[in-house]
Structures are given as structure tokens and as C-alpha cells.
Short mmCIF file of C-alpha atoms and ligand atoms in Angstrom, two decimals:
data_model
loop_
_atom_site.label_atom_id
_atom_site.label_comp_id
_atom_site.label_asym_id
_atom_site.label_seq_id
_atom_site.Cartn_x
_atom_site.Cartn_y
_atom_site.Cartn_z
CA UNK A 1 110.68 81.90 109.48
CA UNK A 2 114.33 80.54 109.42
CA UNK A 3 115.63 81.87 112.79
CA UNK A 4 119.11 82.33 111.02
CA UNK A 5 118.11 85.19 109.24
CA UNK A 6 117.67 87.05 112.61
CA UNK A 7 120.71 85.88 114.00
CA UNK A 8 122.65 86.96 111.18
CA UNK A 9 120.79 90.21 111.28
CA UNK A 10 121.63 90.97 115.07
CA UNK A 11 125.40 90.08 114.56
CA UNK A 12 125.10 92.62 111.37
CA UNK A 13 123.63 95.30 113.64
CA UNK A 14 126.51 95.29 115.77
CA UNK A 15 128.96 95.81 113.43
CA UNK A 16 126.89 98.13 111.34
CA UNK A 17 126.65 100.55 114.48
CA UNK A 18 130.33 100.79 114.14
CA UNK A 19 130.29 101.49 110.27
CA UNK A 20 131.68 104.78 108.85
CA UNK A 21 129.65 107.36 107.16
CA UNK A 22 132.19 106.71 104.05
CA UNK A 23 131.58 102.86 104.16
CA UNK A 24 127.70 103.27 104.44
CA UNK A 25 127.70 105.43 101.30
CA UNK A 26 129.90 102.89 99.53
CA UNK A 27 127.65 100.20 100.03
CA UNK A 28 124.98 102.07 98.83
CA UNK A 29 126.51 102.92 95.80
CA UNK A 30 127.62 99.65 94.84
CA UNK A 31 124.23 98.20 95.05
CA UNK A 32 123.10 101.12 92.61
CA UNK A 33 125.65 100.17 90.55
CA UNK A 34 125.03 96.65 90.28
CA UNK A 35 120.98 97.02 89.84
CA UNK A 36 122.02 99.56 87.25
CA UNK A 37 124.21 97.13 85.37
CA UNK A 38 121.17 94.35 85.38
CA UNK A 39 118.45 96.58 84.10
CA UNK A 40 117.57 94.60 81.24
CA UNK A 41 116.96 91.48 83.39
CA UNK A 42 115.33 93.33 86.09
CA UNK A 43 112.91 95.12 83.73
CA UNK A 44 112.11 91.64 81.62
CA UNK A 45 111.19 89.92 84.74
CA UNK A 46 109.04 92.78 86.30
CA UNK A 47 107.06 93.28 83.32
CA UNK A 48 105.98 89.81 83.02
CA UNK A 49 104.76 89.73 86.88
CA UNK A 50 103.33 93.23 87.24
CA UNK A 51 102.28 94.44 83.51
CA UNK A 52 103.35 97.88 84.28
CA UNK A 53 105.38 97.80 80.69
CA UNK A 54 109.04 98.53 79.62
CA UNK A 55 109.18 102.28 79.51
CA UNK A 56 107.81 102.67 83.10
CA UNK A 57 109.37 99.93 84.63
CA UNK A 58 113.29 101.10 83.22
CA UNK A 59 112.23 104.53 84.64
CA UNK A 60 112.00 102.92 87.79
CA UNK A 61 115.07 101.16 88.12
CA UNK A 62 116.65 104.80 87.61
CA UNK A 63 114.48 106.25 90.40
CA UNK A 64 115.44 103.45 92.87
CA UNK A 65 119.00 103.79 92.00
CA UNK A 66 119.00 107.42 91.86
CA UNK A 67 117.64 106.80 95.24
CA UNK A 68 120.13 105.15 96.24
CA UNK A 69 122.79 107.42 95.87
CA UNK A 70 120.82 110.22 97.26
CA UNK A 71 121.02 108.47 100.55
CA UNK A 72 124.79 107.84 100.08
CA UNK A 73 124.95 111.64 99.86
CA UNK A 74 122.71 112.01 102.91
CA UNK A 75 125.02 109.99 105.28
CA UNK A 76 128.40 111.65 104.10
CA UNK A 77 126.75 115.15 104.62
CA UNK A 78 125.75 114.08 108.15
CA UNK A 79 123.06 116.28 109.14
CA UNK A 80 120.93 113.67 109.97
CA UNK A 81 122.74 112.41 112.85
CA UNK A 82 121.46 115.24 114.62
CA UNK A 83 124.78 115.98 116.67
CA UNK A 84 124.45 118.61 119.43
CA UNK A 85 127.04 119.43 121.88
CA UNK A 86 126.33 121.43 125.27
CA UNK A 87 129.94 121.64 127.07
CA UNK A 88 129.83 122.01 130.45
CA UNK A 89 128.98 124.75 132.55
CA UNK A 90 130.24 123.60 136.24
CA UNK A 91 129.41 127.46 137.28
CA UNK A 92 125.90 127.94 135.92
CA UNK A 93 123.49 127.89 138.82
CA UNK A 94 122.27 124.97 138.72
CA UNK A 95 126.03 123.62 137.02
CA UNK A 96 125.34 122.06 133.76
CA UNK A 97 127.15 118.58 132.91
CA UNK A 98 128.85 118.25 129.27
CA UNK A 99 126.04 116.78 127.58
CA UNK A 100 126.20 115.29 123.67
CA UNK A 101 123.24 113.89 121.56
CA UNK A 102 122.78 112.19 118.39
CA UNK A 103 120.61 109.52 116.54
CA UNK A 104 121.99 106.04 116.39
CA UNK A 105 120.38 103.41 114.40
CA UNK A 106 117.54 101.50 115.78
CA UNK A 107 118.60 97.78 114.79
CA UNK A 108 117.37 95.17 112.63
CA UNK A 109 114.75 96.61 110.38
CA UNK A 110 111.48 94.37 108.79
CA UNK A 111 110.58 95.88 105.42
CA UNK A 112 106.90 95.00 103.82
CA UNK A 113 107.22 95.85 100.10
CA UNK A 114 104.61 97.50 97.81
CA UNK A 115 102.85 96.02 95.08
CA UNK A 116 102.51 98.88 92.50
CA UNK A 117 106.38 100.06 92.52
CA UNK A 118 107.95 96.81 92.28
CA UNK A 119 111.44 98.33 92.35
CA UNK A 120 111.32 101.82 94.08
CA UNK A 121 109.13 100.84 96.99
CA UNK A 122 110.05 97.40 96.83
CA UNK A 123 113.24 94.93 97.88
CA UNK A 124 115.96 97.61 97.07
CA UNK A 125 113.71 100.53 97.59
CA UNK A 126 113.22 103.60 99.62
CA UNK A 127 112.82 101.47 102.84
CA UNK A 128 115.68 98.99 102.31
CA UNK A 129 117.87 102.48 101.17
CA UNK A 130 116.97 104.31 104.22
CA UNK A 131 117.83 101.75 106.84
CA UNK A 132 120.92 100.84 105.58
CA UNK A 133 121.75 103.90 105.11
CA UNK A 134 122.14 104.65 108.63
CA UNK A 135 123.38 101.38 109.52
CA UNK A 136 120.46 99.12 110.19
CA UNK A 137 120.12 95.52 108.99
CA UNK A 138 117.30 94.92 106.62
CA UNK A 139 114.71 91.88 106.25
CA UNK A 140 112.50 92.38 103.76
CA UNK A 141 109.23 90.59 103.35
CA UNK A 142 108.63 90.14 99.83
CA UNK A 143 105.22 91.26 97.83
CA UNK A 144 103.64 88.24 96.53
CA UNK A 145 102.64 89.95 93.59
CA UNK A 146 106.21 89.99 91.77
CA UNK A 147 108.08 86.79 93.60
CA UNK A 148 110.79 86.04 91.02
CA UNK A 149 111.79 89.45 90.71
CA UNK A 150 112.22 90.13 94.44
CA UNK A 151 114.30 87.13 94.73
CA UNK A 152 116.61 88.67 91.75
CA UNK A 153 116.74 91.72 93.29
CA UNK A 154 117.43 90.11 96.68
CA UNK A 155 120.50 88.22 94.84
CA UNK A 156 121.85 91.22 93.04
CA UNK A 157 121.56 93.30 96.24
CA UNK A 158 123.13 90.54 98.52
CA UNK A 159 125.73 90.31 96.03
CA UNK A 160 126.70 93.85 95.91
CA UNK A 161 126.72 94.16 99.84
CA UNK A 162 129.06 91.37 100.04
CA UNK A 163 131.89 92.57 97.25
CA UNK A 164 131.48 96.02 98.80
CA UNK A 165 132.32 94.74 102.48
CA UNK A 166 129.38 95.14 104.29
CA UNK A 167 128.34 92.74 107.02
CA UNK A 168 126.89 89.07 106.21
CA UNK A 169 123.27 89.13 107.57
CA UNK A 170 123.02 93.35 106.56
CA UNK A 171 120.25 92.09 104.03
CA UNK A 172 117.81 89.32 103.66
CA UNK A 173 114.38 88.66 101.64
CA UNK A 174 111.77 86.22 103.34
CA UNK A 175 108.24 85.56 101.47
CA UNK A 176 105.02 84.46 102.44
CA UNK A 177 102.14 85.75 104.80
CA UNK A 178 103.26 83.37 107.64
CA UNK A 179 107.03 84.77 107.69
CA UNK A 180 105.83 88.25 107.43
CA UNK A 181 103.57 87.78 111.05
CA UNK A 182 107.10 86.06 112.65
CA UNK A 183 108.85 88.93 111.39
CA UNK A 184 106.63 91.22 113.02
CA UNK A 185 106.92 89.32 116.18
CA UNK A 186 110.48 88.78 116.14
CA UNK A 187 112.26 90.15 119.00
CA UNK A 188 115.36 91.12 117.44
CA UNK A 189 113.36 93.27 115.06
CA UNK A 190 113.37 96.78 116.05
CA UNK A 191 111.16 98.56 113.78
CA UNK A 192 108.87 97.85 110.58
CA UNK A 193 108.32 100.11 107.30
CA UNK A 194 105.18 98.63 105.51
CA UNK A 195 103.49 100.01 102.19
CA UNK A 196 100.34 98.46 101.44
CA UNK A 197 96.56 98.47 102.10
CA UNK A 198 94.69 100.17 105.21
CA UNK A 199 93.56 96.68 106.16
CA UNK A 200 96.71 94.85 106.07
CA UNK A 201 98.98 97.78 107.51
CA UNK A 202 96.27 98.04 110.30
CA UNK A 203 96.60 94.39 111.49
CA UNK A 204 100.57 94.58 111.32
CA UNK A 205 100.66 97.78 113.28
CA UNK A 206 98.47 96.47 116.01
CA UNK A 207 100.62 92.97 116.28
CA UNK A 208 103.65 95.50 116.51
CA UNK A 209 102.11 97.31 119.48
CA UNK A 210 100.82 94.15 121.14
CA UNK A 211 104.38 92.79 121.33
CA UNK A 212 105.67 91.92 124.47
CA UNK A 213 108.57 94.66 123.80
CA UNK A 214 106.31 96.91 121.34
CA UNK A 215 108.18 98.56 118.43
CA UNK A 216 107.56 101.43 115.79
CA UNK A 217 105.62 100.73 112.81
CA UNK A 218 105.67 103.06 109.95
CA UNK A 219 102.88 102.39 107.58
CA UNK A 220 102.17 104.03 103.93
CA UNK A 221 98.50 103.04 103.71
CA UNK A 222 95.26 104.48 101.51
CA UNK A 223 94.82 108.08 100.32
CA UNK A 224 92.26 109.55 98.52
CA UNK A 225 94.36 112.82 97.44
CA UNK A 226 91.67 115.24 97.68
CA UNK A 227 91.91 118.05 95.13
CA UNK A 228 89.81 121.09 94.98
CA UNK A 229 89.16 123.41 91.54
CA UNK A 230 88.06 126.82 92.27
CA UNK A 231 85.53 128.74 90.05
CA UNK A 232 88.32 131.15 88.67
CA UNK A 233 90.09 128.01 87.88
CA UNK A 234 87.44 126.63 86.37
CA UNK A 235 86.76 129.56 84.15
CA UNK A 236 90.55 130.14 83.37
CA UNK A 237 91.43 126.70 82.00
CA UNK A 238 88.64 123.84 83.26
CA UNK A 239 89.03 121.85 79.77
CA UNK A 240 93.07 121.43 80.33
CA UNK A 241 92.59 120.79 83.97
CA UNK A 242 90.29 118.13 82.74
CA UNK A 243 92.95 116.37 80.33
CA UNK A 244 95.56 116.93 83.15
CA UNK A 245 93.40 114.60 85.70
CA UNK A 246 92.00 112.38 83.24
CA UNK A 247 96.17 111.67 82.54
CA UNK A 248 97.10 111.55 86.18
CA UNK A 249 94.03 109.34 87.91
CA UNK A 250 94.77 106.62 84.76
CA UNK A 251 98.40 106.55 85.37
CA UNK A 252 99.63 103.31 86.11
CA UNK A 253 95.91 102.04 85.79
CA UNK A 254 95.02 104.07 88.71
CA UNK A 255 97.22 102.01 91.01
CA UNK A 256 99.40 104.82 92.87
CA UNK A 257 99.08 106.03 96.26
CA UNK A 258 98.90 109.64 95.12
CA UNK A 259 96.27 108.88 92.67
CA UNK A 260 93.80 112.24 92.63
CA UNK A 261 90.72 110.22 93.99
CA UNK A 262 88.07 112.86 94.93
CA UNK A 263 87.91 116.59 93.30
CA UNK A 264 85.68 118.90 94.29
CA UNK A 265 84.54 121.17 91.58
CA UNK A 266 81.78 123.99 90.88
CA UNK A 267 78.34 122.86 89.99
CA UNK A 268 78.02 122.95 86.15
CA UNK A 269 81.95 123.47 85.64
CA UNK A 270 83.43 123.72 82.27
CA UNK A 271 85.82 120.90 83.98
CA UNK A 272 83.21 118.17 84.04
CA UNK A 273 81.83 119.02 80.78
CA UNK A 274 85.70 118.60 79.13
CA UNK A 275 86.06 115.62 81.48
CA UNK A 276 82.76 113.88 79.66
CA UNK A 277 84.44 114.50 76.46
CA UNK A 278 87.40 113.32 77.31
CA UNK A 279 88.94 109.74 75.47
CA UNK A 280 90.06 107.71 78.60
CA UNK A 281 92.71 105.43 77.73
CA UNK A 282 91.74 101.40 77.23
CA UNK A 283 91.78 99.40 81.04
CA UNK A 284 95.49 98.13 81.50
CA UNK A 285 95.84 94.62 83.53
CA UNK A 286 95.62 95.46 87.55
CA UNK A 287 98.99 94.19 89.31
CA UNK A 288 97.10 91.25 91.26
CA UNK A 289 93.78 89.15 91.09
CA UNK A 290 93.06 90.54 94.74
CA UNK A 291 93.41 94.39 93.51
CA UNK A 292 91.52 93.93 90.99
CA UNK A 293 88.87 92.47 92.76
CA UNK A 294 89.17 95.12 95.09
CA UNK A 295 88.71 97.48 92.33
CA UNK A 296 85.72 96.18 91.19
CA UNK A 297 83.83 96.03 94.77
CA UNK A 298 85.11 99.31 95.02
CA UNK A 299 83.53 100.88 92.05
CA UNK A 300 80.07 98.70 92.94
CA UNK A 301 79.80 100.48 95.97
CA UNK A 302 80.24 103.96 94.68
CA UNK A 303 77.81 103.29 91.89
CA UNK A 304 75.21 102.36 94.68
CA UNK A 305 75.58 105.79 96.11
CA UNK A 306 72.24 107.35 95.66
CA UNK A 307 72.95 110.78 93.50
CA UNK A 308 76.32 109.51 91.98
CA UNK A 309 76.26 109.61 88.46
CA UNK A 310 78.82 108.03 85.56
CA UNK A 311 80.93 111.12 83.83
CA UNK A 312 82.77 109.24 81.84
CA UNK A 313 84.19 105.70 80.99
CA UNK A 314 82.57 102.41 82.03
CA UNK A 315 82.58 100.23 85.46
CA UNK A 316 85.61 97.77 84.28
CA UNK A 317 87.53 101.10 84.19
CA UNK A 318 88.91 103.94 83.69
CA UNK A 319 85.85 105.78 84.88
CA UNK A 320 84.74 109.38 86.30
CA UNK A 321 81.65 109.87 88.81
CA UNK A 322 80.18 112.73 90.13
CA UNK A 323 77.81 113.33 92.79
CA UNK A 324 76.40 116.58 94.49
CA UNK A 325 77.62 117.93 97.80
CA UNK A 326 74.45 116.34 99.52
CA UNK A 327 75.13 112.81 98.84
CA UNK A 328 78.79 113.22 100.06
CA UNK A 329 77.35 114.53 102.94
CA UNK A 330 75.00 111.66 103.55
CA UNK A 331 77.57 108.78 102.23
CA UNK A 332 81.11 110.28 103.14
CA UNK A 333 82.35 106.70 104.08
CA UNK A 334 81.65 105.24 100.71
CA UNK A 335 82.79 108.29 98.83
CA UNK A 336 85.76 109.36 100.69
CA UNK A 337 87.59 105.52 100.89
CA UNK A 338 89.89 105.15 98.76
CA UNK A 339 89.53 102.73 95.50
CA UNK A 340 92.98 101.49 94.63
CA UNK A 341 92.56 101.80 90.65
CA UNK A 342 91.48 103.84 87.74
CA UNK A 343 88.52 105.89 89.10
CA UNK A 344 87.85 109.26 90.48
CA UNK A 345 84.80 111.15 92.15
CA UNK A 346 83.65 114.16 91.21
CA UNK A 347 82.06 116.14 94.10
CA UNK A 348 80.25 119.04 92.73
CA UNK A 349 79.95 122.51 94.90
CA UNK A 350 77.49 125.11 94.71
CA UNK A 351 79.26 127.50 97.10
CA UNK A 352 82.33 128.36 99.06
CA UNK A 353 81.11 128.11 102.27
CA UNK A 354 79.67 124.62 101.26
CA UNK A 355 82.98 123.81 100.24
CA UNK A 356 85.06 124.65 103.21
CA UNK A 357 82.46 122.76 104.99
CA UNK A 358 82.54 119.64 103.56
CA UNK A 359 86.52 119.62 103.35
CA UNK A 360 85.80 119.15 107.25
CA UNK A 361 84.59 115.51 105.76
CA UNK A 362 88.46 114.23 104.64
CA UNK A 363 90.30 112.00 106.40
CA UNK A 364 94.59 111.89 106.27
CA UNK A 365 96.03 111.69 102.49
CA UNK A 366 99.39 112.00 101.50
CA UNK A 367 98.45 114.97 99.28
CA UNK A 368 96.06 117.69 98.38
CA UNK A 369 95.90 119.78 95.54
CA UNK A 370 94.80 123.44 94.84
CA UNK A 371 93.71 124.62 91.62
CA UNK A 372 93.13 128.58 91.97
CA UNK A 373 93.30 131.58 90.53
CA UNK A 374 95.26 134.15 93.12
CA UNK A 375 92.03 135.79 93.97
CA UNK A 376 90.19 132.96 95.15
CA UNK A 377 93.32 130.58 96.69
CA UNK A 378 92.00 131.80 100.21
CA UNK A 379 94.05 131.58 102.91
CA UNK A 380 90.91 129.74 104.65
CA UNK A 381 91.18 127.16 101.58
CA UNK A 382 95.05 126.48 102.05
CA UNK A 383 94.40 126.06 105.65
CA UNK A 384 91.53 123.34 105.65
CA UNK A 385 93.86 121.65 103.02
CA UNK A 386 96.85 121.70 104.93
CA UNK A 387 95.04 119.82 107.95
CA UNK A 388 94.38 116.90 105.83
CA UNK A 389 97.48 116.14 103.71
CA UNK A 390 101.70 115.57 103.71
CA UNK A 391 102.21 117.45 100.96
CA UNK A 392 100.02 120.28 99.17
CA UNK A 393 100.22 121.14 95.75
CA UNK A 394 99.36 124.51 93.90
CA UNK A 395 98.76 123.22 90.41
CA UNK A 396 100.04 120.26 89.07
CA UNK A 397 99.03 116.58 90.03
CA UNK A 398 99.91 114.60 92.61
CA UNK A 399 101.18 111.19 91.06
CA UNK A 400 104.97 111.56 90.57
CA UNK A 401 106.70 112.18 93.70
CA UNK A 402 110.54 113.72 93.81
CA UNK A 403 113.07 112.03 95.79
CA UNK A 404 115.18 114.68 97.00
CA UNK A 405 115.77 116.23 100.53
CA UNK A 406 112.90 118.25 101.09
CA UNK A 407 110.22 115.77 99.99
CA UNK A 408 107.19 114.76 102.69
CA UNK A 409 105.43 111.44 101.43
CA UNK A 410 103.14 111.00 104.60
CA UNK A 411 100.39 112.64 106.30
CA UNK A 412 97.50 111.81 108.74
CA UNK A 413 95.82 108.50 109.16
CA UNK A 414 95.05 106.45 107.31
CA UNK A 415 97.60 107.37 104.63
CA UNK A 416 100.16 106.81 107.05
CA UNK A 417 100.47 105.67 110.79
CA UNK A 418 103.12 107.96 112.05
CA UNK A 419 104.55 111.51 111.22
CA UNK A 420 107.61 110.67 108.92
CA UNK A 421 107.91 110.22 105.23
CA UNK A 422 109.00 107.18 103.42
CA UNK A 423 110.30 109.17 100.36
CA UNK A 424 112.94 111.65 100.49
CA UNK A 425 116.28 112.39 102.92
CA UNK A 426 114.35 112.46 106.01
CA UNK A 427 113.18 108.97 105.77
CA UNK A 428 115.82 107.76 107.40
CA UNK A 429 114.56 109.55 110.64
CA UNK A 430 112.44 106.66 111.24
CA UNK A 431 115.27 103.92 111.98
CA UNK A 432 117.12 106.04 114.20
CA UNK A 433 117.14 106.72 117.99
CA UNK A 434 118.13 109.66 119.83
CA UNK A 435 120.80 109.31 122.76
CA UNK A 436 122.51 111.61 124.89
CA UNK A 437 126.27 111.12 126.68
CA UNK A 438 126.49 112.87 129.74
CA UNK A 439 130.45 113.44 130.99
CA UNK A 440 131.50 110.82 128.42
CA UNK A 441 135.20 110.65 127.80
CA UNK A 442 136.13 111.61 124.42
CA UNK A 443 137.67 108.46 123.39
CA UNK A 444 133.80 106.79 124.60
CA UNK A 445 132.11 108.92 122.54
CA UNK A 446 130.99 107.82 118.93
CA UNK A 447 133.21 109.87 116.13
CA UNK A 448 130.17 112.48 115.21
CA UNK A 449 130.51 113.63 118.79
CA UNK A 450 133.97 113.85 119.55
CA UNK A 451 136.12 117.07 120.20
CA UNK A 452 137.21 118.75 117.30
CA UNK A 453 134.63 117.38 114.72
CA UNK A 454 136.62 114.98 113.53
CA UNK A 455 134.13 113.65 110.72
CA UNK A 456 133.61 117.55 109.91
CA UNK A 457 129.90 117.29 109.69
CA UNK A 458 127.10 119.96 110.43
CA UNK A 459 126.80 119.75 114.58
CA UNK A 460 124.98 122.28 117.14
CA UNK A 461 127.37 123.58 119.68
CA UNK A 462 125.79 125.64 122.76
CA UNK A 463 123.07 126.29 120.62
CA UNK A 464 124.87 127.22 117.40
CA UNK A 465 124.56 125.64 114.31
CA UNK A 466 127.78 125.12 112.52
CA UNK A 467 130.80 122.75 111.39
CA UNK A 468 132.39 122.63 114.76
P1 LIG B 1 98.20 94.56 101.39
O1 LIG B 1 97.35 93.71 100.84
O2 LIG B 1 98.13 95.35 102.32
O3 LIG B 1 99.33 93.42 101.14
C1 LIG B 1 100.80 94.12 101.51
C2 LIG B 1 101.71 93.26 102.12
O4 LIG B 1 101.33 92.96 103.46
C3 LIG B 1 101.96 91.86 101.43
O5 LIG B 1 103.10 91.33 101.60
C4 LIG B 1 100.94 91.23 102.36
O6 LIG B 1 101.25 89.62 102.31
C5 LIG B 1 100.79 91.71 103.55
N1 LIG B 1 100.18 91.57 104.34
C6 LIG B 1 98.63 92.34 104.15
N2 LIG B 1 97.75 91.96 105.14
C7 LIG B 1 98.45 91.20 106.33
C8 LIG B 1 97.79 90.58 107.71
N3 LIG B 1 96.62 91.43 108.05
N4 LIG B 1 99.15 90.33 107.96
C9 LIG B 1 100.21 90.05 107.55
N5 LIG B 1 100.51 90.01 106.52
C10 LIG B 1 99.69 90.93 105.70
O7 LIG B 1 98.31 95.34 99.88
P2 LIG B 1 98.66 95.48 98.43
O8 LIG B 1 97.13 94.67 97.83
O9 LIG B 1 99.56 94.75 97.94
O10 LIG B 1 98.53 97.10 97.59
C11 LIG B 1 97.63 97.77 97.58
C12 LIG B 1 97.17 98.94 98.57
O11 LIG B 1 98.06 99.29 98.90
C13 LIG B 1 96.59 99.90 98.12
O12 LIG B 1 95.26 99.85 99.31
C14 LIG B 1 96.96 101.00 98.21
O13 LIG B 1 96.60 102.37 98.68
C15 LIG B 1 98.40 100.93 99.29
N6 LIG B 1 99.22 101.47 98.92
C16 LIG B 1 99.82 102.29 99.52
C17 LIG B 1 101.17 102.99 98.98
C18 LIG B 1 101.71 104.43 99.86
O14 LIG B 1 102.77 104.92 99.95
N7 LIG B 1 100.88 105.00 100.67
C19 LIG B 1 101.92 102.52 98.39
C20 LIG B 1 101.37 101.46 97.55
C21 LIG B 1 100.45 101.19 97.70
P3 LIG B 1 100.80 88.41 101.81
O15 LIG B 1 100.18 89.26 100.82
O16 LIG B 1 101.89 87.68 101.52
O17 LIG B 1 99.88 88.09 102.85
#
């Protein structure tokens, strides 16, 4: 990797730490406007490289630019800084100094973009937007699944940032496996955001931890997104739930990190009968050859588990398989590992007690979904699902992640490597470092902490949250 990329990013970091909230909001909006203006060109290149289709890709550009504008709002609102002031109390016992705490940018951030969202989780996606928003330069490692699109997006982002007055070096793109490794090991990089496989994320996480100066690694990895259908829900609407699952696990040819990959259903369910009769869509092209190979070997692994039966579809995908709880107990590792692509596993349970016990076998997921009636949505069931996932859905399907202030797109290992989200307003928290200033003269403080609240942002003063 050309070392000049990080030299420029380091220089930009020094300038960006002094940038105002309004300046950074303007940079993000400039990037959003520039991407919107080039939607047709971007979608044409993306469709050629990813086969995701014009409709989906056009929507994803809008989601991406909406995301950039949300982060502009987050910056201007200012509560993300967590500005907190405890005024001096010289007569207290013991006396207390004046202490003022806030969050500051961590420094240059490396972003590994995803294969399956060529806009929203790629070059100008949520990781890039949230790092730039809080004043961190970004170096993106392009995903090899859409190289031309990555270059075109980077060109648009770089141009828009320059026109809007952002420092040179605020953004850069690198390509190739070796450059990715070099980026994680580079002493100027202060954090890494990654979206991809468990194996790749784990390798890069360990590399970040093994550096002479370890850095935080925020990985969004693999997730099976369990769904539970209770007996009550099955009796009330088993057939419509089956249609909902079929649409959700085949969306984007099943290449969503939130795809429902394992569904617990009562034995002899109307849900399973309806699913066996649903017309599944034809198999779409997969994003990359390696993802296609991973899907084929994942399906082979599932079909080789004793007790697994084909419910619908074919091994080429999409397909639904089913297994009794006994098979899950003996082969949890094979049945509960993510298979990225259009396949879902039904697990048939005979009693609520056995269902609850089997949920303990689940690893961490981005989401968990409960389809229940009021009478059988027990607190125990909800608590069990809460322990495995970062977003708990009641009814509905997990594909589709709204970009809002309250969103959480994360979960226990292996769905992520941290407690943070990569989607929604609080995604910025990953790229911030707390600092407390003790007895600092007003002029030495960042404006967010100065007397009189010159930025007019929400602050906590002597324990009370307000706008003072
Ligand atoms: P991947 O193989 O992990 O690749 C992702 C990126 O990491 C690529 O740029 C790749 O670079 C790099 N990489 C992977 N292993 C590496 C290693 N050992 N050392 C250095 N760099 C490495 O992932 P993918 O195949 O593109 O995506 C599919 C997977 O991503 C699925 O399992 C899916 O669940 C997951 N995913 C998760 C989310 C989420 O939000 N949790 C979203 C989308 C996808 P090179 O290719 O250049 O080597």
C-alpha cells in the first residue's frame, strides 16, 4: 500500500478534529447530493458487477444518501458528543475539581466494504458516513466483488468532499488483499470497521489485536437470525407466515446478513405444509464465485445431517429443509451455522419446554423474531431470544434494516465482534474516544464544553441533562 495514503489521512485527522459540526454536516450532504446526481451511472455499473437488479440498486442508492443525510442531522444535533460538565466544588469533602468530558474523534479509520450491499455497506456506506461525521478520515478497502463501482463511487466522494471544503486525505480507496492487511497493521490507523464473513473478520480482528498498539475492530460477521413460530401463531396464520418467510429468505438471493436462517416450528404445523406448497422464485445469480461456492458447500453440509429432509426447492437454491429437534441436539454446529444464500432450516419442536431448551444452542445473531399470540408470547421466550440477538422483532421479518436514531444492527459473537451497531445514529460511537478535561481554562476547551454552551447542544451539567 502506498504510505502516502496514510500520511494524507493523518494530516487530515489534525484538520478534521478542529472542523465544526456545520462543516462536517455540509460535507456529508455534499456527498449525498453528488451520489444522487449520478444514480443512473452508479446503478448501471453496480448491476453489471453484482446482478442485483436496477430496482433494488436504485433503492439502495437512495438509502445510502438518506443515511449520509441522517448522519449530518446527528452531527448538528450534537448529543452524540455526550458533553458532560461537573462544576468545581472547592468546599466539598473532599474538594472536587472542574471536570468536563466529551467524545473526540479517534483518528483515521479503515473500512472494509461488504459484497452484498454495494452502496449502503460499501465505499460511501454507513461505516464511511459515520466516521466522516465525527471527524475521522476514512480509508476504504474496496470489496473485489464490485471494483469498478468502488472506483466510481470513490471518485464521486472525493470530488464532493473537495468541493465542499473537506481536507485532502479525508477519504481514500485502496484495493487488494495485501493492501487490506497493510491497512489493519498501519500505525496511523486507529480503528477498523468490517462487514463480511466470520473467517475473514476473525482473521483481521486478530491482526488488529496483535499489533504493537492494538486498535478496536468493529466486525459485522455471520448471523442465522432465528425465528420462533408458536403453536398459537401457527393456528392463527400459519399459511400467511409461510408466504412471509419464503419472501424474506429469498430476498436478494438470500444474501442478506439478516436472512432468517433457522425457524423453530411446532411439529405437524400448517406453516410447514403451506411452505411445501409455496412457489419459490427461480435462483438468481450470486454476488461472487466464492459466495456461490460457499452456498453450495453449506447446502451439502445441511443435507448430509441425519434427519434433515427437503421441504421445498432444490439444492441449487432456493430451498427449505427441515429437521426434528433431536437432529439439532446432535448436530447443532452444522444446523446452526450461517449458510449465506437462499436456504432456511425449519426445526420442528414437540413441546414448549424442549423449544426453550433448544434455544440455548443458538449463537449470537443480529436479529431474533417471534411470531406468537398474546397468550403464548411468554416472558421466558422473549428473554431467551433477547440473550442471543441485538434486534428482537415481534411479527414481521428481519430482512430490511431501517436507518434511524434508534436502530441497532449488531449482536453477540459471531454476529459482531463488539457491542456497537453499524447502522443508525449510534454507529458514530465506534469512532469516538472519551476525554475528560480537569480544571481547563475556557479557551483551552473544545467549544462543546465551553461556558455558556456556544454550540447550543444538549449537555449534562452537574447531573442534569439540558441545553445549558
Ligand atoms: P469476506 O470473504 O470476509 O470478504 C470481506 C472483505 O474482507 C474482502 O475485502 C476481503 O478481501 C477481506 N478479507 C477476507 N478475509 C481476509 C483475510 N483473512 N485477510 C485479509 N482480508 C480478508 O466476505 P464476503 O465473502 O465478501 O461476504 C459474505 C459474508 O459476509 C457472509 O458470510 C455474510 O454473512 C457476511 N456479511 C455480513 C454482514 C453483516 O452486517 N453482519 C453484511 C454483509 C455480509 P479480499 O477478497 O480482497 O481478500
